[in-house]
Tab-separated table of C-alpha atoms in Angstrom:
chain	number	residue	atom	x	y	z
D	1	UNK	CA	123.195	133.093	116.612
D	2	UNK	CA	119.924	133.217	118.587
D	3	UNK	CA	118.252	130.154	118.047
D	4	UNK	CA	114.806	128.623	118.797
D	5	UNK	CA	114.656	125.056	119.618
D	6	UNK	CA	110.994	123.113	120.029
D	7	UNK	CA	111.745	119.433	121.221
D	8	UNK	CA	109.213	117.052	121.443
D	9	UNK	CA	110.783	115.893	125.218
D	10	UNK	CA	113.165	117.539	128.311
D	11	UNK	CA	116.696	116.277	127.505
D	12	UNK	CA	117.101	115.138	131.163
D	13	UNK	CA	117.351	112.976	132.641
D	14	UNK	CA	119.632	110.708	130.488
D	15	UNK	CA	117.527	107.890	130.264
D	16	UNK	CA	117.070	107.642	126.458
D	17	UNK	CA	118.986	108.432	123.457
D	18	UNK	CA	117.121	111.111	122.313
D	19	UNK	CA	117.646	112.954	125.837
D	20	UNK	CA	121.476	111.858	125.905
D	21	UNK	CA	121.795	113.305	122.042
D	22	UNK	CA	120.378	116.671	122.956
D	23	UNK	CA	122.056	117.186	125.980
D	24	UNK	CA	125.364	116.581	124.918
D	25	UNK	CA	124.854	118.400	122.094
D	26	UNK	CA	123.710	121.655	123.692
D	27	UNK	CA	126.423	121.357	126.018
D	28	UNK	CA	128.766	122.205	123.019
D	29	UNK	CA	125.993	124.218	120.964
D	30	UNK	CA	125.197	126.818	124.174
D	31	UNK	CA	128.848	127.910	124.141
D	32	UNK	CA	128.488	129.499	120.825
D	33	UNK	CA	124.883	130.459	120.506
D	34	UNK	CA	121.687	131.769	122.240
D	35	UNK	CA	119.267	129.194	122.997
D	36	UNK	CA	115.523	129.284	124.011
D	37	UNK	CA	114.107	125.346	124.453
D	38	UNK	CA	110.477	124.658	124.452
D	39	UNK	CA	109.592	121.240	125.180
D	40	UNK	CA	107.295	118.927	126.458
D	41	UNK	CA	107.985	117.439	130.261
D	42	UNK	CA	106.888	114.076	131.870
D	43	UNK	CA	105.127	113.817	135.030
D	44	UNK	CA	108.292	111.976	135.870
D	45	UNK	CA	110.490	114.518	135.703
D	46	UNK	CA	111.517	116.802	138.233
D	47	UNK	CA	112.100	120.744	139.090
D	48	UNK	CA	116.315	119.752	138.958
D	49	UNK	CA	115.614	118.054	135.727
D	50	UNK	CA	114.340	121.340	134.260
D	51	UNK	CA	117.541	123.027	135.977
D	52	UNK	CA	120.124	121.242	134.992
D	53	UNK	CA	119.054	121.851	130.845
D	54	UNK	CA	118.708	125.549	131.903
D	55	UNK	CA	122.481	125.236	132.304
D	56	UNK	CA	123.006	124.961	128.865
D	57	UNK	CA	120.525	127.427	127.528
D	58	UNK	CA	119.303	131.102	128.069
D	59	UNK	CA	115.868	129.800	128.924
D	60	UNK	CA	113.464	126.641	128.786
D	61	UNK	CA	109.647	127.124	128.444
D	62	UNK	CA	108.413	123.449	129.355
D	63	UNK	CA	104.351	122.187	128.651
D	64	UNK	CA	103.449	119.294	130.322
D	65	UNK	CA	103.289	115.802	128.437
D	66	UNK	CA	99.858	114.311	127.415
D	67	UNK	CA	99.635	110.581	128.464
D	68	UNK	CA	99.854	108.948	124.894
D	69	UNK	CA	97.698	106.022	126.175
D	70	UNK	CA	94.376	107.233	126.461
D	71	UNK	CA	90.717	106.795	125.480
D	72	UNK	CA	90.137	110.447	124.470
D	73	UNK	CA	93.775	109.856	122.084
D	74	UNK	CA	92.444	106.697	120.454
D	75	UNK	CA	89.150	108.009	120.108
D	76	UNK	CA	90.693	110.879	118.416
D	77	UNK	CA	93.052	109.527	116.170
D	78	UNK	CA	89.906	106.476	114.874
D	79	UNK	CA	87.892	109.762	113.977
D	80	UNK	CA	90.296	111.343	112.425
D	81	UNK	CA	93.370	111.778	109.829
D	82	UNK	CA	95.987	112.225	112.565
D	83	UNK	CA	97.985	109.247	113.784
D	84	UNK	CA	97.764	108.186	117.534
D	85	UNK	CA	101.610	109.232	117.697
D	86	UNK	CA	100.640	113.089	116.523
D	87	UNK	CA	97.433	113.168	118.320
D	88	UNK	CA	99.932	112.444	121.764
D	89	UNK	CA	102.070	115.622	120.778
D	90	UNK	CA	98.931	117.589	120.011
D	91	UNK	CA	98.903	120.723	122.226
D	92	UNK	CA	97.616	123.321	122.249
D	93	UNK	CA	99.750	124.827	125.389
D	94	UNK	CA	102.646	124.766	123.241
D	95	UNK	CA	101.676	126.332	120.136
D	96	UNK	CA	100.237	129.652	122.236
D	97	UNK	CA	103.717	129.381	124.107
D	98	UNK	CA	105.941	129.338	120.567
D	99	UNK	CA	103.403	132.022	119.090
D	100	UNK	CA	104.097	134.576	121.559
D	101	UNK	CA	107.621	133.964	121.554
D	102	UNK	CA	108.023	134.161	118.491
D	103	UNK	CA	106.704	137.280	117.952
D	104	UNK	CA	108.134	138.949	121.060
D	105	UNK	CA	111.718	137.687	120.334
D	106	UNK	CA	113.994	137.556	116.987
D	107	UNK	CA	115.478	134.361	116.334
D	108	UNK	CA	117.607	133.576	113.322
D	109	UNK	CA	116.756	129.943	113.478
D	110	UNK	CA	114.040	127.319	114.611
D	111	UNK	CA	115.270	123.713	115.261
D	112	UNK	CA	112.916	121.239	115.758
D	113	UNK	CA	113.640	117.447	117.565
D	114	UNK	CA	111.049	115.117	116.109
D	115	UNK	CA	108.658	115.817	112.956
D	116	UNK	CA	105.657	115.146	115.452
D	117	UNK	CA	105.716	118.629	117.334
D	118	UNK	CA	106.352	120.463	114.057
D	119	UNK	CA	103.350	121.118	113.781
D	120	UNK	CA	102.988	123.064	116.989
D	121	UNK	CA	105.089	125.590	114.891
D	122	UNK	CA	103.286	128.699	113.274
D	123	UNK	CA	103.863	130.229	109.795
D	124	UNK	CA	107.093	131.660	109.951
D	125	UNK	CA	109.885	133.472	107.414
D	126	UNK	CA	112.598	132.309	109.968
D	127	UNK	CA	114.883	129.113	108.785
D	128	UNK	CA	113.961	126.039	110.334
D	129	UNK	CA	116.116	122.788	110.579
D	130	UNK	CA	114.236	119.428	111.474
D	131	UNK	CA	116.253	116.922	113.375
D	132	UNK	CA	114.794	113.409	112.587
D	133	UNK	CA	116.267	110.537	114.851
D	134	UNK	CA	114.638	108.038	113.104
D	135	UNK	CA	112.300	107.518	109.716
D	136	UNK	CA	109.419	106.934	112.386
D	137	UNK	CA	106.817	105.850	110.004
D	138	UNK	CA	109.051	102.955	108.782
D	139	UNK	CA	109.782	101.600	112.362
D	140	UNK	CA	105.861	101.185	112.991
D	141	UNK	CA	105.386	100.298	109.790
D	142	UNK	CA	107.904	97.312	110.998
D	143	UNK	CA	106.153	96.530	113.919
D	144	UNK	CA	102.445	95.995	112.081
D	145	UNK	CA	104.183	93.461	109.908
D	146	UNK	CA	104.393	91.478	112.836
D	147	UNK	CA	101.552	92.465	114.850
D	148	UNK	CA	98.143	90.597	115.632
D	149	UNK	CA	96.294	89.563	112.082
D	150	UNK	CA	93.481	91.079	113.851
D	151	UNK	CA	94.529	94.515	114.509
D	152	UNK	CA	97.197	94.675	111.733
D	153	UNK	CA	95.148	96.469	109.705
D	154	UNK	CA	94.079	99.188	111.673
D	155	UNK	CA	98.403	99.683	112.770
D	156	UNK	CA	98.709	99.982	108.769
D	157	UNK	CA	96.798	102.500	108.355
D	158	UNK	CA	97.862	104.412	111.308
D	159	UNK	CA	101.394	104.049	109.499
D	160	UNK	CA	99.701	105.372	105.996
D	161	UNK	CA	98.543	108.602	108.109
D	162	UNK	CA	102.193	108.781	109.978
D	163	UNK	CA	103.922	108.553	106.213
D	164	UNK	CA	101.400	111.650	104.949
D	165	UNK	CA	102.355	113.459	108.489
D	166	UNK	CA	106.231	112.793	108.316
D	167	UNK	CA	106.753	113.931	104.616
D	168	UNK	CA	104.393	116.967	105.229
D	169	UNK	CA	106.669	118.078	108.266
D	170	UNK	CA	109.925	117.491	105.970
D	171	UNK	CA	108.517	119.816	103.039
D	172	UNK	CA	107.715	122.605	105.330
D	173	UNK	CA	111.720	122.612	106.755
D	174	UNK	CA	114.324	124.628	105.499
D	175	UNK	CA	116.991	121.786	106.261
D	176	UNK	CA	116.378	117.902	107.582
D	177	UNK	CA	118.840	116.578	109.525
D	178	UNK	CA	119.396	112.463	110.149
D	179	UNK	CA	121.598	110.426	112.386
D	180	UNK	CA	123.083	108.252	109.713
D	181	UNK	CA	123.116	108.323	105.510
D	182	UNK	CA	120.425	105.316	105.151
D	183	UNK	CA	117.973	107.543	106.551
D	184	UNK	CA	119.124	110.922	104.586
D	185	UNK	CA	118.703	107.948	101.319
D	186	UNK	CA	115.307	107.174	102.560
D	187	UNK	CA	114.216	110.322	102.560
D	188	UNK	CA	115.147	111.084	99.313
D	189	UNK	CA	115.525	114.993	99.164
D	190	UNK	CA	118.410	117.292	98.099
D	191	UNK	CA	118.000	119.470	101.565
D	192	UNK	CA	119.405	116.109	103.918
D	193	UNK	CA	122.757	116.845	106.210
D	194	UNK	CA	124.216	113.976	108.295
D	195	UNK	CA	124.883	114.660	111.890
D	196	UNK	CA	125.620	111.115	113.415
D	197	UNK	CA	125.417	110.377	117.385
D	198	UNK	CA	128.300	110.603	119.412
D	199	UNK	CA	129.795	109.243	122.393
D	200	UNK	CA	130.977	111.391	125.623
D	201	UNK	CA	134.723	109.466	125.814
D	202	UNK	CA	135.232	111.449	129.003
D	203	UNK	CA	132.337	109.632	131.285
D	204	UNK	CA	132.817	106.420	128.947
D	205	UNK	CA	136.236	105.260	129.205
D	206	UNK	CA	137.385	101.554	129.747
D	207	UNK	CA	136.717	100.173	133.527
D	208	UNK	CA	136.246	96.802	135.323
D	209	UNK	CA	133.877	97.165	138.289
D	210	UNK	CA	134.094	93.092	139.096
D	211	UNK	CA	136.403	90.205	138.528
D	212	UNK	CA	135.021	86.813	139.302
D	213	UNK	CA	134.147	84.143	136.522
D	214	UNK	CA	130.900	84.471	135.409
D	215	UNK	CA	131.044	86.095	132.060
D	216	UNK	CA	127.603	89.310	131.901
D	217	UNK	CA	126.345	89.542	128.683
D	218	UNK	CA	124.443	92.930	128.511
D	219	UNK	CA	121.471	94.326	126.440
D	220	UNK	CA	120.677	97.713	127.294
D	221	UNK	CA	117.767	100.408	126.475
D	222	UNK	CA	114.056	102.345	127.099
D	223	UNK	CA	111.798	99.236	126.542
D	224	UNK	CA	108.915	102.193	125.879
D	225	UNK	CA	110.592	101.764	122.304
D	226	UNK	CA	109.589	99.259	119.872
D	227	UNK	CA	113.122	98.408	118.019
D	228	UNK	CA	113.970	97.680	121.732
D	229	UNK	CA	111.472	95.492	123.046
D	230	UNK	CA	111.926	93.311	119.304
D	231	UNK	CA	115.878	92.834	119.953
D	232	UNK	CA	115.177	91.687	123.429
D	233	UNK	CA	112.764	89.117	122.362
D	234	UNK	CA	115.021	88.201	119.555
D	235	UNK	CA	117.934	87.661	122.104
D	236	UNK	CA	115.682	85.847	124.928
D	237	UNK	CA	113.823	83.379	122.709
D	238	UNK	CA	116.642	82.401	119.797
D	239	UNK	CA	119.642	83.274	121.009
D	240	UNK	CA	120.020	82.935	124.592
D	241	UNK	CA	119.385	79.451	124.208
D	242	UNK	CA	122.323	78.767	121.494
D	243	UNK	CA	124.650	80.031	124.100
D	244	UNK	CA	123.613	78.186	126.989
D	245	UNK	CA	124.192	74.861	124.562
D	246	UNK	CA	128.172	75.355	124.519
D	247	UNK	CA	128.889	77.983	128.205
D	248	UNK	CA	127.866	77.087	131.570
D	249	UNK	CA	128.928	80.291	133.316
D	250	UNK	CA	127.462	82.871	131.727
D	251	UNK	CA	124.734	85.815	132.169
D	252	UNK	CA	122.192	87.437	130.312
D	253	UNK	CA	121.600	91.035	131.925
D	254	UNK	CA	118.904	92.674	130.947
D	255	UNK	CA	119.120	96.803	131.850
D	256	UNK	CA	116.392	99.143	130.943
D	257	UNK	CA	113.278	101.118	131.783
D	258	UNK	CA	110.299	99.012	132.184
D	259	UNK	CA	112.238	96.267	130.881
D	260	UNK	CA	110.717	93.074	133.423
D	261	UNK	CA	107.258	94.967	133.029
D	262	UNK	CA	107.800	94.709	128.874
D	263	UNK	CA	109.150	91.391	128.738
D	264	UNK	CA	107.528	89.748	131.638
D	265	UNK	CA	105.777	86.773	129.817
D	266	UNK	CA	109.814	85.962	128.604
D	267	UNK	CA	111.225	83.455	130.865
D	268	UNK	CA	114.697	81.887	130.277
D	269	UNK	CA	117.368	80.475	132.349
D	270	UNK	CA	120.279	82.403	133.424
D	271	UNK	CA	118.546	85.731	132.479
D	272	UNK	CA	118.610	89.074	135.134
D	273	UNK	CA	115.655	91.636	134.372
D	274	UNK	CA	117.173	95.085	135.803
D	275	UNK	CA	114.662	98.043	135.521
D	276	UNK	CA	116.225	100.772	137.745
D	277	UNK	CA	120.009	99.689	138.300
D	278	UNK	CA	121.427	101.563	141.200
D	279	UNK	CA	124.902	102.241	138.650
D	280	UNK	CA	125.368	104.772	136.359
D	281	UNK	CA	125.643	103.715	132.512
D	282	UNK	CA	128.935	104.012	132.393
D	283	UNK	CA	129.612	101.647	135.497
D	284	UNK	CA	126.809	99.059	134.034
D	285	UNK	CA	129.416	98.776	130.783
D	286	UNK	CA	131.955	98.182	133.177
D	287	UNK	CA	130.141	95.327	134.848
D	288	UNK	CA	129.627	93.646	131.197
D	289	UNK	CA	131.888	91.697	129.337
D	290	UNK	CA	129.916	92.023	125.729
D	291	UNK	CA	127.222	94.054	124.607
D	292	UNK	CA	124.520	93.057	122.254
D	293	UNK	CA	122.604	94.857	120.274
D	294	UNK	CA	120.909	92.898	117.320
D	295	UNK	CA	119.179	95.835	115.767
D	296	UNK	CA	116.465	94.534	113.186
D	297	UNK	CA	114.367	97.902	113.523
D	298	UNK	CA	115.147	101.415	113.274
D	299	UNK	CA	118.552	102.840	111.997
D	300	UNK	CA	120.621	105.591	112.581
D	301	UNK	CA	123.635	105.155	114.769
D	302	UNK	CA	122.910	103.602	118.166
D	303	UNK	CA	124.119	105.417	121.272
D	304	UNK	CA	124.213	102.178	122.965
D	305	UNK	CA	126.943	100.716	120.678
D	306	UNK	CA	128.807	103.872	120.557
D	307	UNK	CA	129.127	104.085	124.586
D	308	UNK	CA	129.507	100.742	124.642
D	309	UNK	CA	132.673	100.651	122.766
D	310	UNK	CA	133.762	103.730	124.508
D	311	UNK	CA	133.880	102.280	127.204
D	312	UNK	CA	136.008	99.176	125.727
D	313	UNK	CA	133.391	96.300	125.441
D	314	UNK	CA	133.440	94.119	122.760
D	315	UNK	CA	129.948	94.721	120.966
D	316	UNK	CA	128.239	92.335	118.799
D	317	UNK	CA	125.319	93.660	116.454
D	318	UNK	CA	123.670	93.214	113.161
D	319	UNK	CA	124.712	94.452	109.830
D	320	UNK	CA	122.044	97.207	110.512
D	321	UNK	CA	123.524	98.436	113.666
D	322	UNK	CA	126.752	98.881	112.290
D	323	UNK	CA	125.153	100.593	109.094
D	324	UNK	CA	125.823	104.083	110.490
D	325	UNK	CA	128.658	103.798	111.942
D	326	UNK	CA	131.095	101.891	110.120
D	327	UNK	CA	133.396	100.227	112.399
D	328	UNK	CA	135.326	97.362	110.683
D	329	UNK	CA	134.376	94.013	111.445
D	330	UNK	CA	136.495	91.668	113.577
D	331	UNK	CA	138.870	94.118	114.386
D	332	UNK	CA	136.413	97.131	115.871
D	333	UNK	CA	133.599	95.678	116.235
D	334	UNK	CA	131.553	91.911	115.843
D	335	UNK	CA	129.279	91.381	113.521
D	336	UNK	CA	126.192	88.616	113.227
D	337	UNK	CA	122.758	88.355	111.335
D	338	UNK	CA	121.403	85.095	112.330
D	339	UNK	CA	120.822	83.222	115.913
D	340	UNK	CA	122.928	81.032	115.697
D	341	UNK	CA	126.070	83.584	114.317
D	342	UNK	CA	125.256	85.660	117.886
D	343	UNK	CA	125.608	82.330	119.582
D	344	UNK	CA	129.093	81.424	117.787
D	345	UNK	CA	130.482	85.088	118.106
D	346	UNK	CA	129.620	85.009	121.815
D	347	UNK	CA	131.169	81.949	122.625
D	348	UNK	CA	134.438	82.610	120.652
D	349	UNK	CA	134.484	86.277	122.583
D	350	UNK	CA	134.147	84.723	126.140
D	351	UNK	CA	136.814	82.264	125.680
D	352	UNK	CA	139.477	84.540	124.502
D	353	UNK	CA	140.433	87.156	127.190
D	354	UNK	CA	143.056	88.073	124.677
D	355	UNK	CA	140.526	88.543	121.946
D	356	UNK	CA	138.415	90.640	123.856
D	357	UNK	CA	140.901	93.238	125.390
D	358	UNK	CA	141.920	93.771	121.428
D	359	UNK	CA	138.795	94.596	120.297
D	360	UNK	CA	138.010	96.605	123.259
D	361	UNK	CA	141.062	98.560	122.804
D	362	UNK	CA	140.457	99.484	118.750
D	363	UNK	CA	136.938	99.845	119.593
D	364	UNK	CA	137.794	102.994	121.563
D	365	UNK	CA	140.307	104.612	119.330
D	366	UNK	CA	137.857	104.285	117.027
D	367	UNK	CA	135.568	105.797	118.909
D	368	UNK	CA	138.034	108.770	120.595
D	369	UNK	CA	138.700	109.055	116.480
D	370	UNK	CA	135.516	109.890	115.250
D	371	UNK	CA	132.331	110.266	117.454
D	372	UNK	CA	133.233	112.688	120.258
D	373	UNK	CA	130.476	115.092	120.875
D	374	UNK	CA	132.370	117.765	120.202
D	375	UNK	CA	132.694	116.840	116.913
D	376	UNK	CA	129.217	116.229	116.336
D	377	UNK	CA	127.951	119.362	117.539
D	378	UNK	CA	130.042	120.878	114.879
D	379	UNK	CA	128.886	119.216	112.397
D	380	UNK	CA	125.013	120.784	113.233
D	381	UNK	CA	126.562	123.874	113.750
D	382	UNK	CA	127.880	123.825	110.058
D	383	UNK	CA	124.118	122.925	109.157
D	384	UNK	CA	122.806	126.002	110.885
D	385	UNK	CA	125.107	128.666	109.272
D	386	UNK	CA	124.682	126.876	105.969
D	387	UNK	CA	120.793	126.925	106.508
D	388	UNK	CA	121.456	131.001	107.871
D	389	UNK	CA	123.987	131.919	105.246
């Protein structure tokens, strides 16, 4: 199948989920089709970057990234019906670019990353499938609940114009995709296919980098995103403390981009900000004794967790980040809502060695069992020739 894909980002470097999705997933995907990727690059990103994705497709057009935070954006989106998130992925580079190739090449299928650069995408007859990775109106709509009184109700109705945008983009596609089955629910139309996350169990297998006695209890992510910068807070300021009541040698390690710029104001004892660790992922898991991830935003299945227990760590998160991926509870996977639960869950995990190497273990068979990316990508391969057929 020859297949147009328009992503709103380069896939590489593997710094976020969305880049570690797409890359694994056209690593499986390029094997049995023809792919042409258009996407937006950072200034960040390099010539190799763009090299190693042409790897895994026939060719990659890339248009350079608008800075999101800018006068002329905020200007734009106050006179205007288009949120300040659209207004960022407005450009006009990439529509000419998908026009002409469009009509100078036959594809049998568009897929789109991101409802925000569909519309970059001309009138068209060919199918297109629209991969959503979150509902992203309802994660900002989240974060002006708990914004400034002042400016919370501007942020509300940037979420009102976001809703209007999202919907729009879904009514146009041939086929939505979403990461878990809350999300297809929320979106509450009869043209919604799951295709979950995954986990690459080769590069994420079960390793101890260290052995001394202080227990490292890890957060990990891209502080640029909201749902990130929330759990971190939520871990610094309620539960941090909790643990430091009833374990004396312990650590709070903090991994992420931007993270000691986002949180900086945060203090807290026994707490390690880590913005640009000199390890791999994969050797940062196997530095860590527990992963948190109390997920209060967002939804989906989180990459995080699903490396994470790849790689054997016992991982403790919130109802909500287990939502999509259904490991059981006390057996795969640990389970908390409140503060003080993360504190008690903790502290029963770091003083059972035997406990922990359990978990680990059935955490990756679960894993090995159900989210390689192999079987993901054939799961959106089943999408397309259903959307084709």
């Amino acid at each position: 199948m020859k297949i147009l894909m328009i992503s709103s980002f380069l896939p590489y470097p593997l710094l976020s989920g969305g880049n570690i999705r797409l890359y694994n997933l056209l690593k499986y995907l390029h094997k049995k089709h023809e792919i042409t990727l258009v996407c937006e690059k950072r200034d960040f990103q390099k010539e190799s970057d763009v090299k190693r994705v042409e790897e895994i497709c026939k060719k990659v057009i890339i248009v350079p990234r608008k800075k999101q935070w800018s006068t002329s954006n905020l200007v734009k989106t106050a006179i205007s019906l288009k949120s300040f998130l659209m207004v960022g992925h407005d450009l006009p580079e990439m529509r000419s670019k998908i026009k002409d190739i469009i009509a100078s090449e036959k594809f049998d299928l568009i897929h789109v990353e991101t409802f925000y650069v569909m519309h970059n995408l001309p009138r068209t007859e060919i199918p297109v499938v629209l991969v959503e990775h979150n509902i992203e109106y309802l994660i900002y709509k989240r974060y002006a609940q708990s914004a400034n009184p002042l400016i919370r109700p501007v942020l509300f109705f940037d979420v009102l114009k976001m809703k209007r945008e999202e919907e729009r983009a879904w009514m146009k596609a041939s086929a939505l995709v979403s990461v878990s089955e809350k999300e297809k629910n929320q979106m509450e139309r009869d043209n919604v296919w799951v295709v979950p996350n995954g986990a690459d169990v080769e590069k994420f297998r079960p390793k101890r980098y260290r052995k001394d006695t202080i227990k490292k209890i890890l957060f990990i992510g891209d502080f640029k995103y909201i749902q990130n910068i929330d759990a971190a807070n939520v871990i610094i300021k309620k539960i941090w403390p909790l643990v430091l009541e009833n374990n004396k040698d312990v650590l709070l390690w903090i991994v992420g981009k931007d993270a000691s710029k986002k949180l900086s104001k945060i203090k807290g004892e026994s707490i390690i900000f880590e913005d640009n660790p000199r390890w791999d992922t994969e050797e940062i898991y196997g530095q860590a004794d527990i992963l948190l991830a109390p997920i209060r935003v967002g939804g989906g299945t989180s990459l995080k967790i699903l490396e994470a227990m790849a790689s054997g760590l016992v991982v403790i998160t919130t109802p909500l980040g287990n939502e999509g991926i259904g490991a059981k509870e006390g057996e795969e996977i640990l389970i908390a809502q409140e503060p003080w639960e993360f504190a008690a869950k903790i502290t029963d995990a770091i003083s059972s060695e035997d406990k922990v190497s359990e978990i680990g273990t059935k955490a990756r068979e679960f894993i090995e069992q159900n989210y390689r990316w192999e079987k993901i990508a054939e799961k959106l391969d089943t999408v397309y020739k259903q959307v084709v057929a």
